[in-house]
Amino acid sequence: MPAADRPPAPPVLREGGAPDAAAVAALYAASRRSAYAGLLPAGLLDAEADTAEQELLWTLRLEADYGTPADTPVLLLAEDRDGAVLGFAYLVPDGGVVRLEQLYVRPGRTGGGIGTGLLRAALTRFPAAPVRLDVLAANPRAVAFYERHGARRLGRGTARFPDGTELPEYAYGWR
């Protein structure tokens, strides 16, 4: 089979760190613009698209000393065989639960199992703790993804954004 006809090799999953901040920032900005177009105000997405600012934020997150390993956030990366970041999950321990704060896949690569692989790795990373996340109610693709992977809706809330936007969201969790 010609190389162009072969499916891409499965991604390699690994833990990330501060050296990955630039790649994560770029993927975060691109993914948010794609996933939230029409859901969030364009001005907010434009502000988040500042990759230099995002890189600084991710560097600070990934270099910070959180104390014990049990309290330290974890960045999981999915990479292609050349080391390009295809997706990431960011987990934050929070008082006995773990918050899945971010799970993004490179635009154009969704639907191929990358998000599923990251989610499975995230759910097993802190085996003794329940995992929780919030999903915008107006994001049916994300809602369906998490429900398909066993998440249970735990409640409703309001997502508040830096520009003052407030949108309904659902709380989801496992275990």
Short mmCIF file of C-alpha atoms in Angstrom, two decimals:
data_model
loop_
_atom_site.label_atom_id
_atom_site.label_comp_id
_atom_site.label_asym_id
_atom_site.label_seq_id
_atom_site.Cartn_x
_atom_site.Cartn_y
_atom_site.Cartn_z
CA MET A 1 0.00 0.00 0.00
CA PRO A 2 1.47 3.42 -0.92
CA ALA A 3 2.45 5.55 2.08
CA ALA A 4 -0.15 8.19 1.17
CA ASP A 5 -2.92 5.55 1.41
CA ARG A 6 -1.85 4.15 4.77
CA PRO A 7 -3.66 5.38 7.87
CA PRO A 8 -1.48 7.50 10.16
CA ALA A 9 0.49 5.62 12.79
CA PRO A 10 -1.17 5.61 16.21
CA PRO A 11 -0.04 8.52 18.36
CA VAL A 12 2.56 8.13 21.05
CA LEU A 13 1.32 9.17 24.49
CA ARG A 14 3.71 10.70 26.99
CA GLU A 15 3.83 13.13 29.89
CA GLY A 16 4.72 16.66 28.92
CA GLY A 17 6.56 19.44 30.67
CA ALA A 18 7.77 23.01 30.34
CA PRO A 19 9.70 22.32 27.09
CA ASP A 20 6.32 21.50 25.49
CA ALA A 21 4.72 24.85 26.38
CA ALA A 22 5.05 26.40 22.89
CA ALA A 23 3.52 23.40 21.11
CA VAL A 24 0.70 23.13 23.66
CA ALA A 25 -0.02 26.88 23.45
CA ALA A 26 -0.26 26.77 19.66
CA LEU A 27 -2.51 23.71 19.70
CA TYR A 28 -4.67 25.21 22.46
CA ALA A 29 -5.25 28.43 20.51
CA ALA A 30 -5.99 26.63 17.23
CA SER A 31 -8.28 24.08 18.87
CA ARG A 32 -10.27 26.66 20.81
CA ARG A 33 -10.80 28.75 17.68
CA SER A 34 -12.04 25.66 15.85
CA ALA A 35 -14.09 24.00 18.62
CA TYR A 36 -15.70 27.15 19.99
CA ALA A 37 -16.37 29.13 16.79
CA GLY A 38 -19.97 30.27 17.09
CA LEU A 39 -20.16 29.24 20.75
CA LEU A 40 -17.90 31.90 22.26
CA PRO A 41 -17.63 35.55 21.21
CA ALA A 42 -15.07 36.09 18.43
CA GLY A 43 -13.29 38.72 20.55
CA LEU A 44 -12.69 36.21 23.30
CA LEU A 45 -11.33 33.64 20.86
CA ASP A 46 -9.14 36.33 19.26
CA ALA A 47 -7.70 37.21 22.68
CA GLU A 48 -6.95 33.53 23.37
CA ALA A 49 -5.22 33.25 19.99
CA ASP A 50 -2.22 35.23 21.27
CA THR A 51 0.18 32.29 21.27
CA ALA A 52 2.95 34.27 22.99
CA GLU A 53 0.64 34.91 25.94
CA GLN A 54 -0.59 31.32 25.89
CA GLU A 55 2.99 30.06 25.82
CA LEU A 56 3.81 32.15 28.89
CA LEU A 57 0.73 30.81 30.73
CA TRP A 58 1.57 27.21 29.85
CA THR A 59 5.22 27.70 30.83
CA LEU A 60 4.15 29.04 34.22
CA ARG A 61 1.74 26.13 34.74
CA LEU A 62 4.30 23.53 33.75
CA GLU A 63 7.23 25.00 35.71
CA ALA A 64 5.36 25.70 38.96
CA ASP A 65 6.15 23.74 42.11
CA TYR A 66 2.90 22.27 43.40
CA GLY A 67 4.49 20.29 46.22
CA THR A 68 3.84 16.57 46.25
CA PRO A 69 3.32 14.54 43.07
CA ALA A 70 -0.26 13.87 44.21
CA ASP A 71 -0.91 17.64 44.05
CA THR A 72 0.95 18.31 40.80
CA PRO A 73 -1.02 18.82 37.57
CA VAL A 74 -0.21 16.45 34.72
CA LEU A 75 0.08 17.24 31.02
CA LEU A 76 -0.48 14.24 28.74
CA LEU A 77 0.55 14.59 25.11
CA ALA A 78 -0.32 12.62 21.99
CA GLU A 79 2.37 12.95 19.33
CA ASP A 80 2.90 11.62 15.85
CA ARG A 81 6.04 9.62 15.11
CA ASP A 82 7.87 12.84 14.22
CA GLY A 83 7.13 14.39 17.62
CA ALA A 84 4.42 16.83 16.48
CA VAL A 85 1.79 17.35 19.17
CA LEU A 86 -1.60 16.07 17.97
CA GLY A 87 -3.50 16.56 21.21
CA PHE A 88 -3.19 17.04 24.94
CA ALA A 89 -5.00 16.56 28.22
CA TYR A 90 -4.30 18.64 31.32
CA LEU A 91 -5.29 17.21 34.71
CA VAL A 92 -5.36 19.18 37.95
CA PRO A 93 -5.68 17.46 41.36
CA ASP A 94 -8.19 19.40 43.44
CA GLY A 95 -8.99 18.29 46.97
CA GLY A 96 -9.59 14.59 46.42
CA VAL A 97 -10.86 14.86 42.85
CA VAL A 98 -9.00 15.44 39.61
CA ARG A 99 -10.21 18.13 37.23
CA LEU A 100 -9.81 17.41 33.53
CA GLU A 101 -9.22 21.08 32.71
CA GLN A 102 -8.26 20.68 29.05
CA LEU A 103 -8.57 18.02 26.39
CA TYR A 104 -7.88 19.19 22.84
CA VAL A 105 -7.03 17.54 19.56
CA ARG A 106 -5.46 19.34 16.62
CA PRO A 107 -8.13 20.63 14.21
CA GLY A 108 -8.38 18.25 11.27
CA ARG A 109 -7.31 15.28 13.41
CA THR A 110 -10.49 14.87 15.47
CA GLY A 111 -12.50 11.69 15.10
CA GLY A 112 -9.46 9.45 14.71
CA GLY A 113 -9.10 8.18 18.28
CA ILE A 114 -6.56 10.71 19.58
CA GLY A 115 -9.02 12.23 22.04
CA THR A 116 -10.16 8.79 23.15
CA GLY A 117 -6.57 7.72 23.82
CA LEU A 118 -5.89 10.87 25.82
CA LEU A 119 -9.09 10.50 27.80
CA ARG A 120 -8.35 6.86 28.64
CA ALA A 121 -4.85 7.81 29.79
CA ALA A 122 -6.27 10.69 31.83
CA LEU A 123 -8.82 8.47 33.56
CA THR A 124 -6.12 6.00 34.63
CA ARG A 125 -3.48 8.58 35.64
CA PHE A 126 -4.96 9.14 39.13
CA PRO A 127 -6.65 5.77 39.74
CA ALA A 128 -7.90 6.49 43.27
CA ALA A 129 -9.53 9.84 42.50
CA PRO A 130 -12.78 10.66 40.74
CA VAL A 131 -12.32 12.72 37.55
CA ARG A 132 -14.52 15.75 36.90
CA LEU A 133 -14.89 18.27 34.08
CA ASP A 134 -17.18 21.03 32.88
CA VAL A 135 -18.58 21.17 29.33
CA LEU A 136 -20.45 24.01 27.69
CA ALA A 137 -24.09 22.99 27.32
CA ALA A 138 -24.06 24.44 23.78
CA ASN A 139 -21.23 22.09 22.72
CA PRO A 140 -23.09 18.91 21.68
CA ARG A 141 -19.99 17.33 20.16
CA ALA A 142 -18.11 17.48 23.47
CA VAL A 143 -21.17 16.40 25.45
CA ALA A 144 -21.61 13.36 23.18
CA PHE A 145 -17.89 12.51 23.34
CA TYR A 146 -17.78 12.43 27.15
CA GLU A 147 -21.10 10.62 27.50
CA ARG A 148 -19.97 8.02 24.93
CA HIS A 149 -16.92 7.43 27.14
CA GLY A 150 -18.90 6.82 30.31
CA ALA A 151 -19.11 10.28 31.87
CA ARG A 152 -22.22 10.94 33.92
CA ARG A 153 -23.84 14.35 34.09
CA LEU A 154 -23.57 15.52 37.69
CA GLY A 155 -25.17 18.94 37.48
CA ARG A 156 -25.42 22.31 35.79
CA GLY A 157 -23.53 25.52 36.30
CA THR A 158 -22.36 28.67 34.59
CA ALA A 159 -19.06 29.11 32.76
CA ARG A 160 -17.63 32.60 33.29
CA PHE A 161 -15.10 34.01 30.86
CA PRO A 162 -12.62 36.90 31.25
CA ASP A 163 -14.63 39.16 28.94
CA GLY A 164 -17.75 38.80 31.14
CA THR A 165 -19.47 36.20 28.96
CA GLU A 166 -21.51 33.69 30.95
CA LEU A 167 -22.79 30.47 29.38
CA PRO A 168 -24.58 27.39 30.77
CA GLU A 169 -22.40 24.36 31.34
CA TYR A 170 -22.72 20.81 32.57
CA ALA A 171 -20.59 19.11 35.19
CA TYR A 172 -19.53 15.58 34.27
CA GLY A 173 -17.60 12.91 36.09
CA TRP A 174 -16.37 9.35 36.28
CA ARG A 175 -16.20 7.07 39.37
#
